[in-house]
Amino acid sequence: MKTPAVPRLLSLAAGSNQLINWGISFYMPGTFARTIATDTGWSSPMIYLGLTLAMLVMAAVSPFVARLLTHFGGQRVVMCGTLLISVSCLIMAESHSLAGWYCAWLLAGVGMRLSLYDALFASLVNLYGQNARRMISRVTLAGGLASAVFWPLGAALLTLMSWREALLIYALFGLVSAALIRVLPNQTLAVRTLPKNPVATRPHDRLNAWLYAAFIALITFVSNGTSTHLPEFIANAGLPVAIGMLWGIGQPGARLLDVMAGAKLTPTQLMLITALAMPLCFLLGISSSVYIESAAGFVLGYGAINGLVTIVKATLPLELFAPEDYAQRTGVLLIPAQLMAAISPFAYAGLNKALGVIGSMWVSWGLTLIIGGLAAGIAVKQKQQSLPARAKSTAP
């Protein structure tokens, strides 16, 4: 099958689609939860449990995404997922009980798995192979602005209208987002038969698979939990909510540097930079209890780290596995990460309540040390695998 030409506006349209999709789904509770709790009497953990349920649904749906892409094509799958998020916003706006709230999030979970980064990136890899790495970085440049745009936007809407009316506005954004993704060529995945266990067939592939799955799962837990509750950290530090814009500046700023680095920076090197920067950044956040300026530095720095995490998750499989296996392998290997993503908002709400914001940051710091160890293990394994390949290429 001939690879289609890249539409001029594909990066911008797909990036804008991701900006809206993340803003009206994952980042919505961070701005709306307090107002919803005041209006309904629901506790913060009960509200965030909806997002947890959505993440669990994402994990359940994940193994089937490759099949959907094979039968319907990337454009239709991502558009359908976007529309499901939009409908879920409508249902949330009309929900007057926790049962209705949770049902809306179950629907949102299906939409999020079909329309957020992972499914879109699988479509791009199917279209452009190894060349998709630069496209992925460009898409995340725009998508990384979701928190910077929708946190202040959501706060502004809440000053003008009720949270229910604001969710109706979010649903309209979803319709715009669905229209934007029509730029994506609707190429289906090639039918390809993999072994019954798509995790790996060779021993080194198996180890790569499990190291990748564990690394992404743990880093997702910390990143999602931190980003979801970032407004609480900012409030605890005594800073205005506008400081959250630094998070949005850090995300695209780091991704822009990755785009500029291009092929000079391999996915493995980017992974090491990201993992080793995490514990240092959390120490900065912990010190905010003494030095308030450190809080702003943490928001900016971890925004940059969070931006790089998305690129690492998307591009590292291109170095570990064959591009044609991308959709099916990631569909399985990202399940633990999606489970961790499901647990993280609820878990961090509990940690913040039990230990305080700084106490939960100490827990995060400990987890980042394990993340660094896993990253080092992947890097060492990749170096060991590259040595025989180099020897073979230089042999007479």
mmCIF file of N, CA and C in Angstrom, residues 243-335:
data_model
loop_
_atom_site.group_PDB
_atom_site.id
_atom_site.type_symbol
_atom_site.label_atom_id
_atom_site.label_comp_id
_atom_site.label_asym_id
_atom_site.label_seq_id
_atom_site.Cartn_x
_atom_site.Cartn_y
_atom_site.Cartn_z
ATOM 1 N N ILE A 243 -0.447 30.372 37.896
ATOM 2 C CA ILE A 243 0.877 29.748 37.871
ATOM 3 C C ILE A 243 0.827 28.425 37.112
ATOM 4 N N GLY A 244 -0.370 27.822 37.060
ATOM 5 C CA GLY A 244 -0.523 26.578 36.307
ATOM 6 C C GLY A 244 -0.154 26.716 34.846
ATOM 7 N N MET A 245 -0.149 27.955 34.336
ATOM 8 C CA MET A 245 0.251 28.176 32.947
ATOM 9 C C MET A 245 1.710 27.797 32.719
ATOM 10 N N LEU A 246 2.524 27.838 33.794
ATOM 11 C CA LEU A 246 3.924 27.435 33.668
ATOM 12 C C LEU A 246 4.028 25.966 33.269
ATOM 13 N N TRP A 247 3.087 25.154 33.764
ATOM 14 C CA TRP A 247 3.037 23.744 33.381
ATOM 15 C C TRP A 247 2.849 23.636 31.868
ATOM 16 N N GLY A 248 1.916 24.421 31.342
ATOM 17 C CA GLY A 248 1.669 24.412 29.905
ATOM 18 C C GLY A 248 2.822 24.959 29.106
ATOM 19 N N ILE A 249 3.561 25.897 29.684
ATOM 20 C CA ILE A 249 4.745 26.420 28.996
ATOM 21 C C ILE A 249 5.846 25.372 28.974
ATOM 22 N N GLY A 250 6.013 24.659 30.097
ATOM 23 C CA GLY A 250 7.053 23.638 30.175
ATOM 24 C C GLY A 250 6.830 22.494 29.215
ATOM 25 N N GLN A 251 5.570 22.060 29.081
ATOM 26 C CA GLN A 251 5.274 20.929 28.197
ATOM 27 C C GLN A 251 5.677 21.191 26.746
ATOM 28 N N PRO A 252 5.121 22.203 26.101
ATOM 29 C CA PRO A 252 5.489 22.423 24.697
ATOM 30 C C PRO A 252 6.930 22.892 24.550
ATOM 31 N N GLY A 253 7.451 23.578 25.586
ATOM 32 C CA GLY A 253 8.847 24.019 25.509
ATOM 33 C C GLY A 253 9.793 22.842 25.398
ATOM 34 N N ALA A 254 9.575 21.826 26.240
ATOM 35 C CA ALA A 254 10.424 20.632 26.186
ATOM 36 C C ALA A 254 10.214 19.873 24.885
ATOM 37 N N ARG A 255 8.973 19.825 24.416
ATOM 38 C CA ARG A 255 8.704 19.111 23.175
ATOM 39 C C ARG A 255 9.292 19.841 21.973
ATOM 40 N N LEU A 256 9.327 21.158 22.039
ATOM 41 C CA LEU A 256 9.957 21.930 20.969
ATOM 42 C C LEU A 256 11.438 21.626 20.891
ATOM 43 N N LEU A 257 12.084 21.509 22.044
ATOM 44 C CA LEU A 257 13.503 21.151 22.069
ATOM 45 C C LEU A 257 13.714 19.767 21.461
ATOM 46 N N ASP A 258 12.782 18.846 21.720
ATOM 47 C CA ASP A 258 12.891 17.506 21.138
ATOM 48 C C ASP A 258 12.752 17.560 19.618
ATOM 49 N N VAL A 259 11.816 18.385 19.134
ATOM 50 C CA VAL A 259 11.655 18.538 17.688
ATOM 51 C C VAL A 259 12.923 19.103 17.068
ATOM 52 N N MET A 260 13.518 20.103 17.731
ATOM 53 C CA MET A 260 14.732 20.729 17.218
ATOM 54 C C MET A 260 15.911 19.766 17.234
ATOM 55 N N ALA A 261 15.942 18.878 18.250
ATOM 56 C CA ALA A 261 17.038 17.909 18.335
ATOM 57 C C ALA A 261 16.944 16.876 17.221
ATOM 58 N N GLY A 262 15.712 16.530 16.834
ATOM 59 C CA GLY A 262 15.503 15.593 15.729
ATOM 60 C C GLY A 262 16.160 14.250 15.989
ATOM 61 N N ALA A 263 16.851 13.728 14.978
ATOM 62 C CA ALA A 263 17.460 12.410 15.063
ATOM 63 C C ALA A 263 18.699 12.388 15.953
ATOM 64 N N LYS A 264 19.181 13.557 16.381
ATOM 65 C CA LYS A 264 20.368 13.597 17.245
ATOM 66 C C LYS A 264 20.093 12.992 18.607
ATOM 67 N N LEU A 265 18.839 12.997 19.019
ATOM 68 C CA LEU A 265 18.454 12.473 20.326
ATOM 69 C C LEU A 265 17.588 11.234 20.124
ATOM 70 N N THR A 266 18.115 10.069 20.492
ATOM 71 C CA THR A 266 17.372 8.825 20.321
ATOM 72 C C THR A 266 16.308 8.696 21.408
ATOM 73 N N PRO A 267 15.280 7.857 21.183
ATOM 74 C CA PRO A 267 14.270 7.642 22.228
ATOM 75 C C PRO A 267 14.858 7.154 23.550
ATOM 76 N N THR A 268 15.897 6.312 23.484
ATOM 77 C CA THR A 268 16.528 5.817 24.714
ATOM 78 C C THR A 268 17.205 6.948 25.472
ATOM 79 N N GLN A 269 17.903 7.821 24.764
ATOM 80 C CA GLN A 269 18.549 8.964 25.417
ATOM 81 C C GLN A 269 17.513 9.904 26.023
ATOM 82 N N LEU A 270 16.427 10.131 25.304
ATOM 83 C CA LEU A 270 15.363 10.983 25.818
ATOM 84 C C LEU A 270 14.734 10.372 27.067
ATOM 85 N N MET A 271 14.580 9.060 27.072
ATOM 86 C CA MET A 271 14.047 8.358 28.236
ATOM 87 C C MET A 271 14.942 8.575 29.461
ATOM 88 N N LEU A 272 16.254 8.451 29.283
ATOM 89 C CA LEU A 272 17.183 8.620 30.399
ATOM 90 C C LEU A 272 17.146 10.046 30.943
ATOM 91 N N ILE A 273 17.124 11.023 30.052
ATOM 92 C CA ILE A 273 17.059 12.426 30.480
ATOM 93 C C ILE A 273 15.804 12.674 31.309
ATOM 94 N N THR A 274 14.678 12.146 30.821
ATOM 95 C CA THR A 274 13.397 12.346 31.505
ATOM 96 C C THR A 274 13.384 11.684 32.874
ATOM 97 N N ALA A 275 13.816 10.418 32.917
ATOM 98 C CA ALA A 275 13.753 9.659 34.168
ATOM 99 C C ALA A 275 14.691 10.232 35.226
ATOM 100 N N LEU A 276 15.888 10.656 34.835
ATOM 101 C CA LEU A 276 16.849 11.158 35.808
ATOM 102 C C LEU A 276 16.504 12.558 36.300
ATOM 103 N N ALA A 277 15.716 13.298 35.509
ATOM 104 C CA ALA A 277 15.308 14.643 35.933
ATOM 105 C C ALA A 277 14.164 14.613 36.941
ATOM 106 N N MET A 278 13.408 13.527 36.974
ATOM 107 C CA MET A 278 12.223 13.461 37.825
ATOM 108 C C MET A 278 12.515 13.614 39.323
ATOM 109 N N PRO A 279 13.455 12.835 39.900
ATOM 110 C CA PRO A 279 13.691 12.999 41.340
ATOM 111 C C PRO A 279 14.192 14.383 41.710
ATOM 112 N N LEU A 280 14.995 14.999 40.847
ATOM 113 C CA LEU A 280 15.480 16.353 41.115
ATOM 114 C C LEU A 280 14.325 17.350 41.131
ATOM 115 N N CYS A 281 13.386 17.162 40.216
ATOM 116 C CA CYS A 281 12.246 18.077 40.128
ATOM 117 C C CYS A 281 11.346 17.952 41.359
ATOM 118 N N PHE A 282 11.125 16.726 41.828
ATOM 119 C CA PHE A 282 10.279 16.545 43.003
ATOM 120 C C PHE A 282 10.935 17.095 44.272
ATOM 121 N N LEU A 283 12.255 17.039 44.340
ATOM 122 C CA LEU A 283 12.938 17.675 45.470
ATOM 123 C C LEU A 283 12.680 19.180 45.457
ATOM 124 N N LEU A 284 12.600 19.740 44.268
ATOM 125 C CA LEU A 284 12.285 21.162 44.149
ATOM 126 C C LEU A 284 10.878 21.441 44.668
ATOM 127 N N GLY A 285 9.923 20.560 44.317
ATOM 128 C CA GLY A 285 8.566 20.720 44.802
ATOM 129 C C GLY A 285 8.467 20.569 46.315
ATOM 130 N N ILE A 286 9.209 19.621 46.862
ATOM 131 C CA ILE A 286 9.203 19.411 48.309
ATOM 132 C C ILE A 286 9.743 20.638 49.036
ATOM 133 N N SER A 287 10.758 21.273 48.477
ATOM 134 C CA SER A 287 11.362 22.445 49.117
ATOM 135 C C SER A 287 10.456 23.671 49.066
ATOM 136 N N SER A 288 9.320 23.568 48.336
ATOM 137 C CA SER A 288 8.411 24.714 48.238
ATOM 138 C C SER A 288 7.769 25.051 49.579
ATOM 139 N N SER A 289 7.796 24.094 50.528
ATOM 140 C CA SER A 289 7.261 24.374 51.854
ATOM 141 C C SER A 289 8.128 25.377 52.599
ATOM 142 N N VAL A 290 9.369 25.534 52.148
ATOM 143 C CA VAL A 290 10.298 26.493 52.757
ATOM 144 C C VAL A 290 10.520 27.686 51.839
ATOM 145 N N TYR A 291 10.726 27.396 50.557
ATOM 146 C CA TYR A 291 10.971 28.452 49.571
ATOM 147 C C TYR A 291 9.831 28.448 48.559
ATOM 148 N N ILE A 292 8.974 29.449 48.617
ATOM 149 C CA ILE A 292 7.787 29.475 47.762
ATOM 150 C C ILE A 292 8.149 29.551 46.282
ATOM 151 N N GLU A 293 9.329 30.131 45.982
ATOM 152 C CA GLU A 293 9.753 30.230 44.576
ATOM 153 C C GLU A 293 9.961 28.845 43.974
ATOM 154 N N SER A 294 10.295 27.879 44.822
ATOM 155 C CA SER A 294 10.525 26.519 44.333
ATOM 156 C C SER A 294 9.256 25.918 43.743
ATOM 157 N N ALA A 295 8.084 26.358 44.236
ATOM 158 C CA ALA A 295 6.822 25.833 43.717
ATOM 159 C C ALA A 295 6.666 26.162 42.238
ATOM 160 N N ALA A 296 6.970 27.401 41.867
ATOM 161 C CA ALA A 296 6.876 27.791 40.456
ATOM 162 C C ALA A 296 7.887 27.014 39.623
ATOM 163 N N GLY A 297 9.078 26.803 40.180
ATOM 164 C CA GLY A 297 10.089 26.026 39.462
ATOM 165 C C GLY A 297 9.653 24.594 39.251
ATOM 166 N N PHE A 298 8.991 24.013 40.258
ATOM 167 C CA PHE A 298 8.488 22.649 40.113
ATOM 168 C C PHE A 298 7.420 22.569 39.027
ATOM 169 N N VAL A 299 6.474 23.517 39.029
ATOM 170 C CA VAL A 299 5.391 23.508 38.038
ATOM 171 C C VAL A 299 5.966 23.587 36.625
ATOM 172 N N LEU A 300 6.930 24.470 36.423
ATOM 173 C CA LEU A 300 7.552 24.607 35.106
ATOM 174 C C LEU A 300 8.358 23.362 34.743
ATOM 175 N N GLY A 301 9.179 22.902 35.684
ATOM 176 C CA GLY A 301 10.058 21.763 35.412
ATOM 177 C C GLY A 301 9.303 20.477 35.195
ATOM 178 N N TYR A 302 8.300 20.217 36.040
ATOM 179 C CA TYR A 302 7.591 18.968 35.853
ATOM 180 C C TYR A 302 6.641 19.035 34.665
ATOM 181 N N GLY A 303 6.233 20.238 34.298
ATOM 182 C CA GLY A 303 5.495 20.372 33.048
ATOM 183 C C GLY A 303 6.342 19.912 31.872
ATOM 184 N N ALA A 304 7.627 20.307 31.892
ATOM 185 C CA ALA A 304 8.548 19.873 30.842
ATOM 186 C C ALA A 304 8.738 18.360 30.865
ATOM 187 N N ILE A 305 8.902 17.804 32.069
ATOM 188 C CA ILE A 305 9.072 16.354 32.193
ATOM 189 C C ILE A 305 7.834 15.621 31.693
ATOM 190 N N ASN A 306 6.666 16.094 32.090
ATOM 191 C CA ASN A 306 5.430 15.456 31.663
ATOM 192 C C ASN A 306 5.272 15.498 30.143
ATOM 193 N N GLY A 307 5.725 16.593 29.547
ATOM 194 C CA GLY A 307 5.692 16.690 28.094
ATOM 195 C C GLY A 307 6.581 15.664 27.425
ATOM 196 N N LEU A 308 7.757 15.420 28.006
ATOM 197 C CA LEU A 308 8.688 14.444 27.444
ATOM 198 C C LEU A 308 8.216 13.013 27.674
ATOM 199 N N VAL A 309 7.507 12.772 28.790
ATOM 200 C CA VAL A 309 6.996 11.432 29.069
ATOM 201 C C VAL A 309 6.098 10.944 27.930
ATOM 202 N N THR A 310 5.261 11.833 27.418
ATOM 203 C CA THR A 310 4.365 11.467 26.324
ATOM 204 C C THR A 310 5.152 11.035 25.095
ATOM 205 N N ILE A 311 6.221 11.761 24.783
ATOM 206 C CA ILE A 311 7.032 11.424 23.612
ATOM 207 C C ILE A 311 7.777 10.124 23.831
ATOM 208 N N VAL A 312 8.313 9.931 25.039
ATOM 209 C CA VAL A 312 9.027 8.690 25.352
ATOM 210 C C VAL A 312 8.101 7.492 25.200
ATOM 211 N N LYS A 313 6.900 7.596 25.759
ATOM 212 C CA LYS A 313 5.940 6.490 25.679
ATOM 213 C C LYS A 313 5.598 6.148 24.234
ATOM 214 N N ALA A 314 5.521 7.165 23.394
ATOM 215 C CA ALA A 314 5.119 6.955 22.002
ATOM 216 C C ALA A 314 6.267 6.499 21.112
ATOM 217 N N THR A 315 7.482 6.984 21.358
ATOM 218 C CA THR A 315 8.593 6.717 20.437
ATOM 219 C C THR A 315 9.500 5.579 20.863
ATOM 220 N N LEU A 316 9.567 5.262 22.158
ATOM 221 C CA LEU A 316 10.456 4.183 22.603
ATOM 222 C C LEU A 316 10.129 2.841 21.949
ATOM 223 N N PRO A 317 8.829 2.492 21.753
ATOM 224 C CA PRO A 317 8.546 1.230 21.060
ATOM 225 C C PRO A 317 9.095 1.173 19.640
ATOM 226 N N LEU A 318 9.270 2.326 18.982
ATOM 227 C CA LEU A 318 9.850 2.335 17.642
ATOM 228 C C LEU A 318 11.304 1.872 17.665
ATOM 229 N N GLU A 319 11.972 2.043 18.815
ATOM 230 C CA GLU A 319 13.362 1.597 18.951
ATOM 231 C C GLU A 319 13.444 0.173 19.484
ATOM 232 N N LEU A 320 12.436 -0.229 20.246
ATOM 233 C CA LEU A 320 12.460 -1.561 20.852
ATOM 234 C C LEU A 320 11.866 -2.638 19.946
ATOM 235 N N PHE A 321 10.896 -2.262 19.101
ATOM 236 C CA PHE A 321 10.175 -3.233 18.289
ATOM 237 C C PHE A 321 10.042 -2.744 16.848
ATOM 238 N N ALA A 322 9.583 -3.637 15.973
ATOM 239 C CA ALA A 322 9.368 -3.283 14.573
ATOM 240 C C ALA A 322 8.179 -2.334 14.440
ATOM 241 N N PRO A 323 8.268 -1.308 13.549
ATOM 242 C CA PRO A 323 7.159 -0.352 13.397
ATOM 243 C C PRO A 323 5.833 -1.004 13.027
ATOM 244 N N GLU A 324 5.878 -2.075 12.233
ATOM 245 C CA GLU A 324 4.623 -2.704 11.806
ATOM 246 C C GLU A 324 3.899 -3.414 12.957
ATOM 247 N N ASP A 325 4.613 -3.642 14.062
ATOM 248 C CA ASP A 325 3.990 -4.269 15.228
ATOM 249 C C ASP A 325 3.537 -3.241 16.262
ATOM 250 N N TYR A 326 3.714 -1.963 15.960
ATOM 251 C CA TYR A 326 3.513 -0.896 16.943
ATOM 252 C C TYR A 326 2.129 -0.946 17.595
ATOM 253 N N ALA A 327 1.081 -0.949 16.785
ATOM 254 C CA ALA A 327 -0.279 -0.849 17.327
ATOM 255 C C ALA A 327 -0.627 -2.033 18.213
ATOM 256 N N GLN A 328 -0.287 -3.254 17.764
ATOM 257 C CA GLN A 328 -0.661 -4.433 18.530
ATOM 258 C C GLN A 328 0.166 -4.579 19.804
ATOM 259 N N ARG A 329 1.450 -4.281 19.720
ATOM 260 C CA ARG A 329 2.294 -4.406 20.918
ATOM 261 C C ARG A 329 1.933 -3.353 21.961
ATOM 262 N N THR A 330 1.787 -2.110 21.535
ATOM 263 C CA THR A 330 1.439 -1.074 22.507
ATOM 264 C C THR A 330 0.045 -1.289 23.072
ATOM 265 N N GLY A 331 -0.844 -1.866 22.258
ATOM 266 C CA GLY A 331 -2.182 -2.146 22.753
ATOM 267 C C GLY A 331 -2.174 -3.052 23.970
ATOM 268 N N VAL A 332 -1.187 -3.960 24.042
ATOM 269 C CA VAL A 332 -1.050 -4.868 25.176
ATOM 270 C C VAL A 332 -0.153 -4.270 26.260
ATOM 271 N N LEU A 333 0.990 -3.738 25.854
ATOM 272 C CA LEU A 333 1.985 -3.277 26.828
ATOM 273 C C LEU A 333 1.564 -2.026 27.588
ATOM 274 N N LEU A 334 0.623 -1.262 27.055
ATOM 275 C CA LEU A 334 0.177 -0.060 27.745
ATOM 276 C C LEU A 334 -0.973 -0.326 28.723
ATOM 277 N N ILE A 335 -1.443 -1.570 28.795
ATOM 278 C CA ILE A 335 -2.529 -1.878 29.733
ATOM 279 C C ILE A 335 -2.123 -1.595 31.179
#
